[in-house]
Each structure stands twice: as C-alpha cells, then as structure tokens.
Amino acid sequence: MIDQLLTLIWTMTKIMIIILPVTIAVAYYTYFERKVLGYMHSRRGPNRVGPLGLLQPFADVFKMLFKELIVPTNANKFLFLLAPLLSLAPALAAWAVVPFDDWLVLADVDAGLLLILALTSMGVYGILLGGWASNSKYALIGGLRAAAQTVSYEIAMGFALVGVIVLAGTLNLTAIVEAQSGNIFTWYWLPLLPLFVIYFVSGVAETNRAPFDVAEGESEIVAGFHVEYSGAGFAVFFLAEYANMILISALASLLFMGGWLSPFSGIPVVGDTFLGEGGVHWFLLKTAVFCFLFLWFRATFPRYRYDQIMRLGWKVFIPITIVWIMVAGVFRVMGWFGG
Amino acid sequence: MQAVTRYLRSLMLLELFRGLAVTWRMGLAPKATLNYPDEHTPWSPRFRGLHALRRYPNGEERCIACKLCEAVCPALAITIESHNREDNTRRTTRYDIDLFKCIYCGFCEESCPVDSIVLTDVGEYHMEHKSEKVVDKQQLLAIGDRYEESIAANRARDARYR
C-alpha cells in the first residue's frame, strides 16, 4: 500500500517537473512571439511590464483569469467547458514520452511515436467540440475547417514519420535519436530532407498556425472556434495551441535533428571539446530554433486560401511523402545512413 | 520542359525563402517606434498647442483688451469683457477660450499687437470633465507663467521668419 502510494507521489512529482517548465515555456513563448513579430514589423514589442517587458506574460495570465467566463445562452454548457480541457490534455500528455536526454524521459515506451501521433490528432477534438458547442456559425465553421485541415495533414505527417521509422527501425523515441548518432550528416534531416520539410510544414498546419490558420481566420470568421470563449476558457485554448507548437518543435528536433546529440560531435577539433558532448541543452536549443521558425513563418507568409491548403496537403505533400518513403526504403536496404 | 523546370523551381521554395529573408532583415533593422512617454519626436517651435496669456517681465499682464483676437477667431472660441482699471488702463475682466471650439489656427496669436495670447507647444493635455473645456483668464495666465521659458525660447527661435 505504502509502496504504491510512494510510486504515485513520485510519478506525480515527475509529471510536475515536466509540466511546470512546459507551462512557463508557453508563457514566455507568447512573449517571444510578440517580440519577434514586433521586431519583424519594425516595432519594439511589449516592453512596459517589468524589465524589457518580461513580466508581460504574467500580466496577461492574471488578466485572463480574472475576466468573466461567459457561456453563451444557447451553448451546450458541458461540452463548451470541456472542450478547452480536451485540447489541452493531449498537448501536455504527449510530453510523457519525449526524451530530453538519453536518461531523462518520463515513460520510455516502445511505441512512443505512435502514442504521440495519436495524442496530437486528439487535440483537434477539443477545437471541433468547442466550435460546435458554442452554437455560433463562425465557431462552427472554424471548428470544421480545423478538423478538415488536421485530417488532411495528419496523413502527410504520418507518412513523413514512416520515413523516420523505416530508417531507424523502431518506434521508441530514444532509440530513434540514438540511431541518428554519428555527426550532423547522419541525422535524418539529410537523407529525409523532403520528409523533414513536409513534417514541419504539416506540423504548422496541425497546430493551426499561420499561414495555415484558416480555423481562426480573423478576416473571415472573426476568431474561428474560440470566438465565444472568454477569460479562462480562452486562456486554456491559447495554452494548448502554444504547448502543441512547442511539442511539434521538440518532435522535429528529436526525429530529424538528432535530439540531444551535439552537432559538433565527429568534427576533428571542436568535437573533442565540451561542444562535442551531447546533452539536454542541445535538445532545448534545437527546439527553440524550431519554435522561432513558427513565429518567423507567421511574420512572413500571408494566410493560405482554404482550397489551396487542401490542394497542398493532398496533391503535393502526400505524393512526395509516398515517393520518399520508397527512397528511404532503398536507403535502408542498401545500408546507407545507419540502416 | 519548361513546365518541368517550373515545377522543380517551385519545389525549391525560392520565393518563400526570399520572403523569409525580407522579414529577417526587417527584424534586425532599427525600430521606427519611439518609447512614447519617455521619448519624443522633435517638435517644431511653431507647434500650435495649448493657449496661454503672457506677462511682461515686471509681472504686468500684456493683454490690453483690444479684442482683435476675439474678432479674428474663425471658430468664435474667444469671449472677452473689459473695463478700465483704477490706473485708467483698459484691461480684460473676462478672457475665456473654449478649447472644444478652437481649431488651433493661431490667428489670435498673429493678430495680437502685444504678443499676449500665444499658442504654446504643449500638445499633451486632457480634461476629465466637460465643464473644463472653457479655460478662463486666471488659468490662461497660469499656463503662461508655467511655460514662459519655453514660450520665449520658441518665439526667439522663430523670430527671423516673422
């Protein structure tokens, strides 16, 4: 009995150790986004709350939490309140199988990649339910768009991951990273370059971020699925979206960029110093770079039209991934790239 | 053949990379925004802001109640009443400016023979109640006393163009 209790407490502690930094990272990701967008617009971004505006995220959080939570009269109250949680839970649960270092992982399961695929597609149910339960035409359209988009890009994303699985020969994330070890050119971004690009672009589409943010589409449907949400409900949707973005960035660095492996290992002089050592800092650095890419895309690209999104997903990405899975199979059979 | 090269070129995402380069460059470029309450853009000495009534260095008010400003005001924002003071000089008993009517054209300042009514370069002021829109003589004189230094400096800077 005591043993079970201790295990429970220990597991809860480990969960908190992962969830808390992720939540704080989300808070500062919003700050970072506003700064990056501001700089790319020749503005300064938030700089009033605290030094350099660093307390801005907390000001936002408290503002959100103290606002009234309005439930529309004709909304389905239960689903309306459940939807934000449904979109947040998978985004946080997926972190359970993400290895930060070769020893630093909460659950080192063999089908980790499969679990992540399943959980990232779960997130759209929260959006769809939120859109439906609001009983508002804009929210419904936004929710449906999000669902259609996620279904389309899920396929391309899954195929892109199949390429990784073919080369690594495993679904365990730790093993996938270890299969990439060597130097920067044995990481999977090089042999799987088209899949890498497609994976990341599909990731942007999966999280409904610009330029694939038709689910929000301010100019057409106000705010899309979260148009009726206020206060804490909106904050949770916001948290889920950014947690998903960080998750996609973390996965991109794990699957294609060698996770915690050092880019300098295997290079004659630099590789022998501390720079050649792998470690959690490399993983965080790579994730941060991908997070920055999300914001850079948002600052640069105008929103896709809805039919263009569908065309890109079905007629460009899926054919390319199918071709490149076969190429990856050839790599595997010939024994190039780790094999 | 042309179709094939076009297809391959579009696969290389060249336009997208060009767009990314533009935003990257802009991200590093100097920022156009000023930290407004802490920093200001330079203001012209001719800026026409809040009104003020000036005094001579000995403390005597300049205004002689000639009512030229009242006559020239295109918005009828100025109201003046006058009387003869004990020393038999003509002075105003009432000098009201309705800030909501005023269009800040500066004609009052142009018309004033003794440089009494002036527009200061104070552009940042507000009222908390509708009744505060009419500023009376005492308030105008107080504004003049408070900003006399900058009013005189601005007039001096602009003197050769007048």
Coordinates of C-alpha atoms in Angstrom, one line a residue:
Chain A
M1 CA 0.0 0.0 0.0
I2 CA 2.7 2.4 1.1
D3 CA 4.8 1.4 -1.9
Q4 CA 2.0 2.1 -4.3
L5 CA 1.4 5.5 -2.7
L6 CA 5.1 6.4 -2.9
T7 CA 5.1 5.4 -6.6
L8 CA 2.1 7.6 -7.2
I9 CA 3.7 10.5 -5.4
W10 CA 7.0 10.0 -7.2
T11 CA 5.2 9.8 -10.6
M12 CA 3.2 12.9 -9.8
T13 CA 6.4 14.8 -8.9
K14 CA 8.0 13.7 -12.2
I15 CA 4.9 14.9 -14.1
M16 CA 5.0 18.3 -12.3
I17 CA 8.7 18.5 -13.1
I18 CA 7.8 18.3 -16.8
I19 CA 4.5 20.2 -16.8
L20 CA 5.7 23.3 -14.9
P21 CA 8.6 24.1 -17.2
V22 CA 6.4 23.5 -20.3
T23 CA 3.8 25.9 -18.9
I24 CA 6.3 28.5 -18.2
A25 CA 7.8 28.0 -21.6
V26 CA 4.4 28.5 -23.1
A27 CA 4.0 31.8 -21.2
Y28 CA 7.4 33.1 -22.4
Y29 CA 6.7 31.7 -25.9
T30 CA 3.8 34.2 -26.2
Y31 CA 6.1 36.9 -25.1
F32 CA 8.8 35.8 -27.5
E33 CA 6.2 35.7 -30.3
R34 CA 5.1 39.3 -29.7
K35 CA 8.7 40.4 -29.5
V36 CA 9.7 38.6 -32.8
L37 CA 6.6 39.8 -34.6
G38 CA 7.2 43.3 -33.4
Y39 CA 10.8 43.3 -34.5
M40 CA 9.9 41.9 -37.9
H41 CA 7.3 44.7 -38.2
S42 CA 9.9 47.4 -37.2
R43 CA 8.2 47.7 -33.8
R44 CA 9.5 47.1 -30.3
G45 CA 7.0 44.6 -28.9
P46 CA 6.0 44.6 -25.3
N47 CA 8.5 46.5 -23.1
R48 CA 6.4 48.2 -20.4
V49 CA 5.7 45.5 -17.8
G50 CA 8.8 44.7 -15.9
P51 CA 12.4 45.0 -17.3
L52 CA 12.2 44.5 -21.1
G53 CA 8.5 43.6 -20.7
L54 CA 9.5 40.3 -19.2
L55 CA 6.5 40.2 -16.8
Q56 CA 4.1 40.7 -19.6
P57 CA 3.0 37.1 -19.8
F58 CA 2.0 37.1 -16.2
A59 CA 0.1 40.3 -16.6
D60 CA -1.8 38.6 -19.4
V61 CA -2.4 35.4 -17.4
F62 CA -3.9 37.4 -14.5
K63 CA -6.0 39.5 -16.8
M64 CA -7.4 36.3 -18.4
L65 CA -8.1 34.6 -15.1
F66 CA -9.9 37.5 -13.6
K67 CA -12.1 38.0 -16.5
E68 CA -15.7 36.7 -16.5
L69 CA -16.2 33.3 -18.1
I70 CA -19.2 33.9 -20.3
V71 CA -21.2 30.9 -21.5
P72 CA -23.5 31.7 -24.4
T73 CA -27.2 31.1 -23.7
N74 CA -27.7 28.5 -26.4
A75 CA -24.4 26.8 -26.0
N76 CA -24.1 23.2 -24.8
K77 CA -22.6 24.1 -21.4
F78 CA -21.0 20.8 -20.6
L79 CA -19.1 20.5 -23.9
F80 CA -18.4 24.2 -24.0
L81 CA -16.5 23.9 -20.8
L82 CA -15.0 20.5 -21.6
A83 CA -13.6 21.5 -25.0
P84 CA -10.6 23.6 -23.8
L85 CA -9.5 20.9 -21.5
L86 CA -9.8 18.3 -24.2
S87 CA -7.5 20.3 -26.4
L88 CA -5.0 21.0 -23.6
A89 CA -4.8 17.5 -22.1
P90 CA -3.3 15.7 -25.2
A91 CA -0.9 18.6 -25.7
L92 CA 0.6 18.1 -22.3
A93 CA 0.2 14.3 -22.1
A94 CA 2.4 13.8 -25.2
W95 CA 5.3 15.1 -23.2
A96 CA 5.4 11.9 -21.2
V97 CA 7.2 10.1 -23.9
V98 CA 9.5 12.9 -25.1
P99 CA 13.1 12.1 -24.1
F100 CA 15.0 15.2 -23.1
D101 CA 18.3 13.2 -22.8
D102 CA 19.2 9.6 -23.1
W103 CA 18.3 9.0 -19.4
L104 CA 15.8 11.9 -19.0
V105 CA 12.4 10.6 -20.1
L106 CA 9.2 10.0 -18.0
A107 CA 7.9 6.9 -19.9
D108 CA 10.4 5.2 -22.1
V109 CA 7.8 3.2 -24.0
D110 CA 8.5 1.2 -27.2
A111 CA 5.6 2.7 -29.2
G112 CA 6.3 6.3 -28.2
L113 CA 6.0 7.7 -31.7
L114 CA 2.6 6.0 -32.1
L115 CA 1.4 7.5 -28.9
I116 CA 2.5 11.0 -30.0
L117 CA 0.7 10.6 -33.3
A118 CA -2.5 9.5 -31.6
L119 CA -2.3 12.4 -29.0
T120 CA -1.6 15.1 -31.5
S121 CA -4.6 14.1 -33.5
M122 CA -6.7 14.1 -30.3
G123 CA -6.1 17.8 -29.9
V124 CA -8.5 18.6 -32.8
Y125 CA -11.4 17.1 -30.9
G126 CA -11.2 20.0 -28.4
I127 CA -11.3 22.5 -31.2
L128 CA -14.1 20.7 -33.0
L129 CA -16.2 20.4 -29.9
G130 CA -15.5 23.9 -28.8
G131 CA -16.7 25.1 -32.2
W132 CA -19.8 23.0 -32.2
A133 CA -20.8 23.7 -28.5
S134 CA -20.5 27.4 -28.9
N135 CA -23.6 27.3 -31.1
S136 CA -22.2 30.1 -33.3
K137 CA -21.8 30.0 -37.0
Y138 CA -18.3 31.4 -37.0
A139 CA -17.2 29.0 -34.3
L140 CA -18.7 26.0 -36.2
I141 CA -17.1 27.0 -39.5
G142 CA -13.8 27.4 -37.7
G143 CA -14.1 24.0 -36.0
L144 CA -15.0 22.3 -39.2
R145 CA -12.1 23.9 -41.0
A146 CA -9.7 22.8 -38.2
A147 CA -11.0 19.3 -38.4
A148 CA -10.7 19.0 -42.2
Q149 CA -7.2 20.5 -42.2
T150 CA -6.0 18.3 -39.4
V151 CA -7.3 15.1 -41.1
S152 CA -5.6 16.1 -44.3
Y153 CA -2.3 17.0 -42.8
E154 CA -2.3 14.1 -40.4
I155 CA -1.7 11.8 -43.4
A156 CA 1.2 13.7 -44.7
M157 CA 2.7 14.0 -41.2
G158 CA 2.2 10.2 -40.6
F159 CA 3.9 9.4 -43.9
A160 CA 6.8 11.7 -43.0
L161 CA 7.2 9.8 -39.8
V162 CA 7.1 6.5 -41.6
G163 CA 10.3 7.5 -43.3
V164 CA 11.9 8.0 -40.0
I165 CA 10.6 4.7 -38.7
V166 CA 11.9 2.9 -41.8
L167 CA 15.4 4.3 -41.3
A168 CA 15.5 3.9 -37.6
G169 CA 13.7 0.6 -37.4
T170 CA 12.0 1.4 -34.2
L171 CA 9.1 3.4 -32.7
N172 CA 10.9 4.2 -29.5
L173 CA 11.9 7.9 -29.5
T174 CA 15.1 7.4 -27.5
A175 CA 16.2 4.6 -29.9
I176 CA 15.3 6.8 -32.9
V177 CA 17.6 9.5 -31.6
E178 CA 20.4 7.0 -30.9
A179 CA 20.1 5.6 -34.4
Q180 CA 21.0 9.1 -35.7
S181 CA 24.2 9.3 -33.7
G182 CA 27.4 10.0 -35.5
N183 CA 27.8 13.5 -36.8
I184 CA 25.5 16.2 -38.1
F185 CA 25.2 14.5 -41.5
T186 CA 24.0 11.2 -40.1
W187 CA 21.0 13.0 -38.6
Y188 CA 17.8 12.2 -40.5
W189 CA 17.3 15.7 -41.9
L190 CA 19.7 15.0 -44.7
P191 CA 18.5 11.6 -46.1
L192 CA 14.9 12.6 -45.4
L193 CA 15.1 16.3 -46.3
P194 CA 11.7 16.4 -48.2
L195 CA 10.1 14.5 -45.4
F196 CA 11.7 16.8 -42.8
V197 CA 10.3 19.9 -44.6
I198 CA 6.9 18.3 -45.0
Y199 CA 6.8 17.2 -41.4
F200 CA 7.5 20.7 -40.2
V201 CA 5.0 22.4 -42.5
S202 CA 2.4 19.8 -41.6
G203 CA 3.1 20.5 -38.0
V204 CA 2.4 24.2 -38.6
A205 CA -0.8 23.2 -40.3
E206 CA -1.7 20.7 -37.5
T207 CA -1.4 23.4 -34.8
N208 CA -3.5 25.8 -37.0
R209 CA -0.8 28.4 -37.1
A210 CA -0.1 31.0 -39.8
P211 CA 0.0 30.6 -42.8
F212 CA -2.5 27.7 -42.2
D213 CA -4.7 29.5 -39.6
V214 CA -7.9 29.4 -41.6
A215 CA -9.5 27.8 -38.4
E216 CA -9.1 31.3 -36.8
G217 CA -9.1 33.4 -39.9
E218 CA -9.7 36.8 -38.3
S219 CA -10.7 38.4 -41.6
E220 CA -13.3 35.9 -42.5
I221 CA -14.7 34.2 -39.3
V222 CA -13.7 36.6 -36.5
A223 CA -11.7 34.2 -34.3
G224 CA -13.0 30.8 -35.5
F225 CA -13.5 28.1 -33.0
H226 CA -12.8 30.3 -29.9
V227 CA -14.9 33.2 -30.9
E228 CA -17.3 32.7 -28.0
Y229 CA -14.7 31.9 -25.4
S230 CA -13.6 34.4 -22.8
G231 CA -11.4 34.5 -19.7
A232 CA -10.0 31.2 -18.5
G233 CA -11.5 29.1 -21.3
F234 CA -9.8 31.2 -23.9
A235 CA -6.6 31.1 -21.9
V236 CA -6.7 27.3 -21.9
F237 CA -7.2 27.1 -25.7
F238 CA -4.3 29.5 -26.0
L239 CA -2.1 27.4 -23.7
A240 CA -3.0 24.3 -25.7
E241 CA -2.1 25.9 -29.0
Y242 CA 1.3 27.0 -27.8
A243 CA 2.0 23.8 -26.0
N244 CA 1.3 22.0 -29.3
M245 CA 3.7 24.2 -31.1
I246 CA 6.5 23.5 -28.6
L247 CA 5.7 19.8 -28.9
I248 CA 5.9 19.8 -32.7
S249 CA 9.2 21.7 -32.4
A250 CA 10.5 19.2 -29.9
L251 CA 9.5 16.3 -32.1
A252 CA 11.1 17.9 -35.2
S253 CA 14.4 18.1 -33.3
L254 CA 14.1 14.6 -31.9
L255 CA 13.1 12.9 -35.2
F256 CA 15.2 14.8 -37.7
M257 CA 17.7 16.9 -35.9
G258 CA 19.2 14.3 -33.5
G259 CA 17.6 15.4 -30.3
W260 CA 20.2 15.8 -27.6
L261 CA 23.1 14.9 -29.9
S262 CA 25.7 17.6 -30.4
P263 CA 26.1 19.0 -34.0
F264 CA 29.9 19.2 -33.4
S265 CA 30.5 15.5 -32.5
G266 CA 32.7 13.8 -35.1
I267 CA 34.2 17.1 -36.2
P268 CA 38.0 16.9 -35.6
V269 CA 39.0 19.8 -33.3
V270 CA 35.7 21.3 -31.9
G271 CA 34.2 17.8 -31.4
D272 CA 36.8 16.9 -28.8
T273 CA 35.9 19.9 -26.5
F274 CA 32.8 20.2 -24.4
L275 CA 30.9 21.3 -27.5
G276 CA 31.1 17.7 -28.8
E277 CA 29.2 16.4 -25.8
G278 CA 25.5 15.7 -26.3
G279 CA 23.1 16.9 -23.6
V280 CA 19.7 18.3 -22.8
H281 CA 20.9 21.8 -23.7
W282 CA 21.3 20.8 -27.4
F283 CA 17.7 19.5 -27.4
L284 CA 16.4 22.7 -25.9
L285 CA 18.4 24.8 -28.3
K286 CA 17.1 22.9 -31.4
T287 CA 13.5 23.1 -30.0
A288 CA 13.9 26.8 -29.5
V289 CA 15.1 27.2 -33.1
F290 CA 12.0 25.4 -34.4
C291 CA 9.8 27.4 -32.1
F292 CA 11.3 30.5 -33.7
L293 CA 10.6 29.2 -37.2
F294 CA 6.9 29.1 -36.3
L295 CA 7.0 32.8 -35.5
W296 CA 9.1 33.6 -38.4
F297 CA 6.6 32.0 -40.7
R298 CA 3.8 33.9 -39.1
A299 CA 5.6 37.2 -39.6
T300 CA 6.3 36.4 -43.3
F301 CA 3.6 34.4 -45.0
P302 CA 0.0 35.5 -45.8
R303 CA -2.8 33.1 -45.0
Y304 CA -3.5 30.3 -47.5
R305 CA -6.9 30.2 -49.0
Y306 CA -8.9 27.2 -47.9
D307 CA -8.8 25.3 -51.2
Q308 CA -5.1 26.0 -51.5
I309 CA -4.5 24.3 -48.2
M310 CA -6.4 21.2 -49.3
R311 CA -4.5 21.2 -52.6
L312 CA -1.2 21.5 -50.9
G313 CA -2.0 18.7 -48.4
W314 CA -3.5 16.2 -50.8
K315 CA -1.9 16.8 -54.1
V316 CA 1.6 17.9 -53.2
F317 CA 2.6 16.6 -49.7
I318 CA 1.1 13.1 -49.8
P319 CA 2.6 12.2 -53.3
I320 CA 6.0 13.5 -52.2
T321 CA 6.0 11.6 -49.0
I322 CA 4.9 8.3 -50.7
V323 CA 7.8 8.7 -53.2
W324 CA 10.3 9.5 -50.4
I325 CA 9.2 6.6 -48.2
M326 CA 10.3 4.3 -51.1
V327 CA 13.6 6.2 -51.3
A328 CA 14.0 5.7 -47.6
G329 CA 13.3 2.0 -48.1
V330 CA 16.1 1.9 -50.7
F331 CA 18.5 3.6 -48.2
R332 CA 17.5 1.0 -45.7
V333 CA 18.1 -1.9 -48.0
M334 CA 21.4 -0.6 -49.3
G335 CA 22.5 0.0 -45.8
W336 CA 23.3 3.7 -46.3
F337 CA 22.5 6.1 -43.4
G338 CA 22.8 3.8 -40.4
G339 CA 20.4 1.2 -41.8
Chain B
M1 CA 10.5 21.1 -70.5
Q2 CA 9.6 24.5 -69.2
A3 CA 6.8 23.0 -67.1
V4 CA 9.3 20.6 -65.5
T5 CA 11.8 23.3 -64.6
R6 CA 9.0 25.5 -63.2
Y7 CA 7.8 22.5 -61.1
L8 CA 11.3 21.9 -59.8
R9 CA 11.8 25.5 -59.0
S10 CA 8.6 25.7 -57.1
L11 CA 9.7 22.7 -55.1
M12 CA 12.8 24.6 -54.0
L13 CA 10.5 27.2 -52.4
L14 CA 12.7 30.1 -53.6
E15 CA 10.0 32.7 -53.2
L16 CA 9.3 31.6 -49.7
F17 CA 13.0 31.9 -48.8
R18 CA 13.1 35.4 -50.3
G19 CA 10.1 36.4 -48.1
L20 CA 11.8 34.9 -45.1
A21 CA 15.0 36.9 -45.9
V22 CA 12.9 40.1 -46.0
T23 CA 11.4 39.6 -42.6
W24 CA 14.8 38.6 -41.1
R25 CA 16.3 41.8 -42.4
M26 CA 13.5 43.8 -41.0
G27 CA 13.9 42.1 -37.7
L28 CA 17.4 43.3 -37.4
A29 CA 16.7 46.8 -38.8
P30 CA 16.5 49.8 -36.4
K31 CA 13.0 50.2 -35.0
A32 CA 10.7 53.0 -36.1
T33 CA 8.7 53.1 -32.9
L34 CA 9.7 55.5 -30.1
N35 CA 9.1 54.7 -26.4
Y36 CA 6.5 57.4 -26.4
P37 CA 6.1 58.7 -22.9
D38 CA 9.9 58.5 -22.4
E39 CA 10.9 59.7 -25.9
H40 CA 9.5 62.3 -28.2
T41 CA 9.9 63.2 -31.8
P42 CA 11.3 66.7 -32.2
W43 CA 8.6 69.3 -32.1
S44 CA 8.6 72.5 -34.2
P45 CA 8.8 75.8 -32.3
R46 CA 5.8 76.7 -34.4
F47 CA 3.7 73.9 -32.9
R48 CA 0.3 75.2 -32.0
G49 CA -0.9 73.6 -28.8
L50 CA -2.5 74.8 -25.6
H51 CA -3.2 78.6 -25.3
A52 CA -1.5 80.9 -22.8
L53 CA -1.6 84.6 -21.8
R54 CA 1.8 86.1 -21.3
R55 CA 3.1 88.8 -18.8
Y56 CA 5.8 91.4 -19.1
P57 CA 8.9 90.7 -17.0
N58 CA 7.7 93.1 -14.3
G59 CA 4.6 90.9 -13.8
E60 CA 2.1 93.2 -15.6
E61 CA -0.2 91.3 -17.9
R62 CA 0.3 92.1 -21.6
C63 CA -3.3 91.9 -22.7
I64 CA -4.9 95.3 -23.3
A65 CA -8.4 94.0 -24.2
C66 CA -8.2 95.3 -27.8
K67 CA -10.4 92.3 -28.8
L68 CA -8.6 91.7 -32.1
C69 CA -8.2 88.0 -31.3
E70 CA -11.9 87.8 -30.5
A71 CA -12.7 89.4 -33.8
V72 CA -10.3 87.3 -35.9
C73 CA -11.2 83.9 -34.3
P74 CA -12.8 81.9 -37.1
A75 CA -14.4 79.5 -34.6
L76 CA -15.7 82.2 -32.2
A77 CA -13.9 80.4 -29.4
I78 CA -12.8 83.5 -27.6
T79 CA -15.0 85.6 -25.3
I80 CA -13.7 88.9 -23.8
E81 CA -15.2 91.5 -21.5
S82 CA -13.2 94.6 -20.4
H83 CA -13.2 97.5 -18.1
N84 CA -11.0 100.5 -17.1
R85 CA -8.7 99.7 -14.3
E86 CA -8.0 102.2 -11.4
D87 CA -4.9 103.4 -13.2
N88 CA -7.2 104.1 -16.2
T89 CA -5.7 101.4 -18.5
R90 CA -8.1 99.1 -20.3
R91 CA -7.9 95.5 -19.0
T92 CA -10.0 92.3 -19.5
T93 CA -12.3 91.2 -16.8
R94 CA -13.1 88.0 -18.6
Y95 CA -11.0 86.1 -21.1
D96 CA -12.5 82.7 -21.9
I97 CA -11.3 80.3 -24.6
D98 CA -13.5 77.3 -25.4
L99 CA -11.0 74.6 -26.2
F100 CA -13.6 72.4 -28.0
K101 CA -14.5 75.2 -30.4
C102 CA -10.8 76.2 -31.0
I103 CA -9.3 74.9 -34.2
Y104 CA -5.8 75.9 -33.2
C105 CA -5.2 78.0 -36.4
G106 CA -3.1 80.5 -34.5
F107 CA -4.8 83.6 -35.9
C108 CA -5.2 85.0 -32.3
E109 CA -1.5 84.9 -31.8
E110 CA -0.9 86.5 -35.3
S111 CA -3.4 89.3 -34.6
C112 CA -2.2 90.2 -31.1
P113 CA -0.4 93.6 -31.1
V114 CA 1.3 92.9 -27.7
D115 CA 2.2 89.2 -28.1
S116 CA -0.1 88.4 -25.2
I117 CA -2.2 85.4 -26.4
V118 CA 0.1 82.7 -27.7
L119 CA -0.2 79.0 -28.6
T120 CA 2.4 77.0 -26.6
D121 CA 4.0 73.8 -27.8
V122 CA 2.1 71.9 -25.1
G123 CA 0.2 69.3 -27.0
E124 CA -0.4 66.7 -24.3
Y125 CA -3.2 67.8 -22.0
H126 CA -6.6 66.4 -21.2
M127 CA -9.8 67.2 -19.4
E128 CA -11.6 64.9 -17.0
H129 CA -15.0 66.8 -17.2
K130 CA -16.8 68.5 -20.0
S131 CA -17.0 71.7 -18.0
E132 CA -13.2 72.0 -18.0
K133 CA -13.3 72.8 -21.8
V134 CA -13.6 76.5 -21.2
V135 CA -10.3 78.0 -19.8
D136 CA -10.6 81.4 -18.1
K137 CA -8.2 84.2 -17.7
Q138 CA -6.6 83.0 -14.5
Q139 CA -5.9 79.6 -16.0
L140 CA -4.5 81.1 -19.1
L141 CA -2.2 83.4 -17.2
A142 CA -1.1 80.4 -15.0
I143 CA -0.3 78.4 -18.1
G144 CA 1.7 81.4 -19.4
D145 CA 3.6 81.7 -16.2
R146 CA 4.4 78.0 -16.1
Y147 CA 5.7 77.7 -19.7
E148 CA 7.1 81.3 -20.1
E149 CA 10.6 80.0 -20.6
S150 CA 9.8 77.7 -23.5
I151 CA 7.3 80.2 -25.0
A152 CA 10.0 82.9 -25.1
A153 CA 12.6 80.4 -26.4
N154 CA 10.3 79.3 -29.2
R155 CA 9.5 82.9 -30.2
A156 CA 13.2 83.7 -30.2
R157 CA 14.0 80.7 -32.4
D158 CA 11.3 81.7 -34.9
A159 CA 11.9 85.5 -34.8
R160 CA 13.8 85.9 -38.0
Y161 CA 10.9 84.3 -40.0
R162 CA 8.2 86.6 -38.7

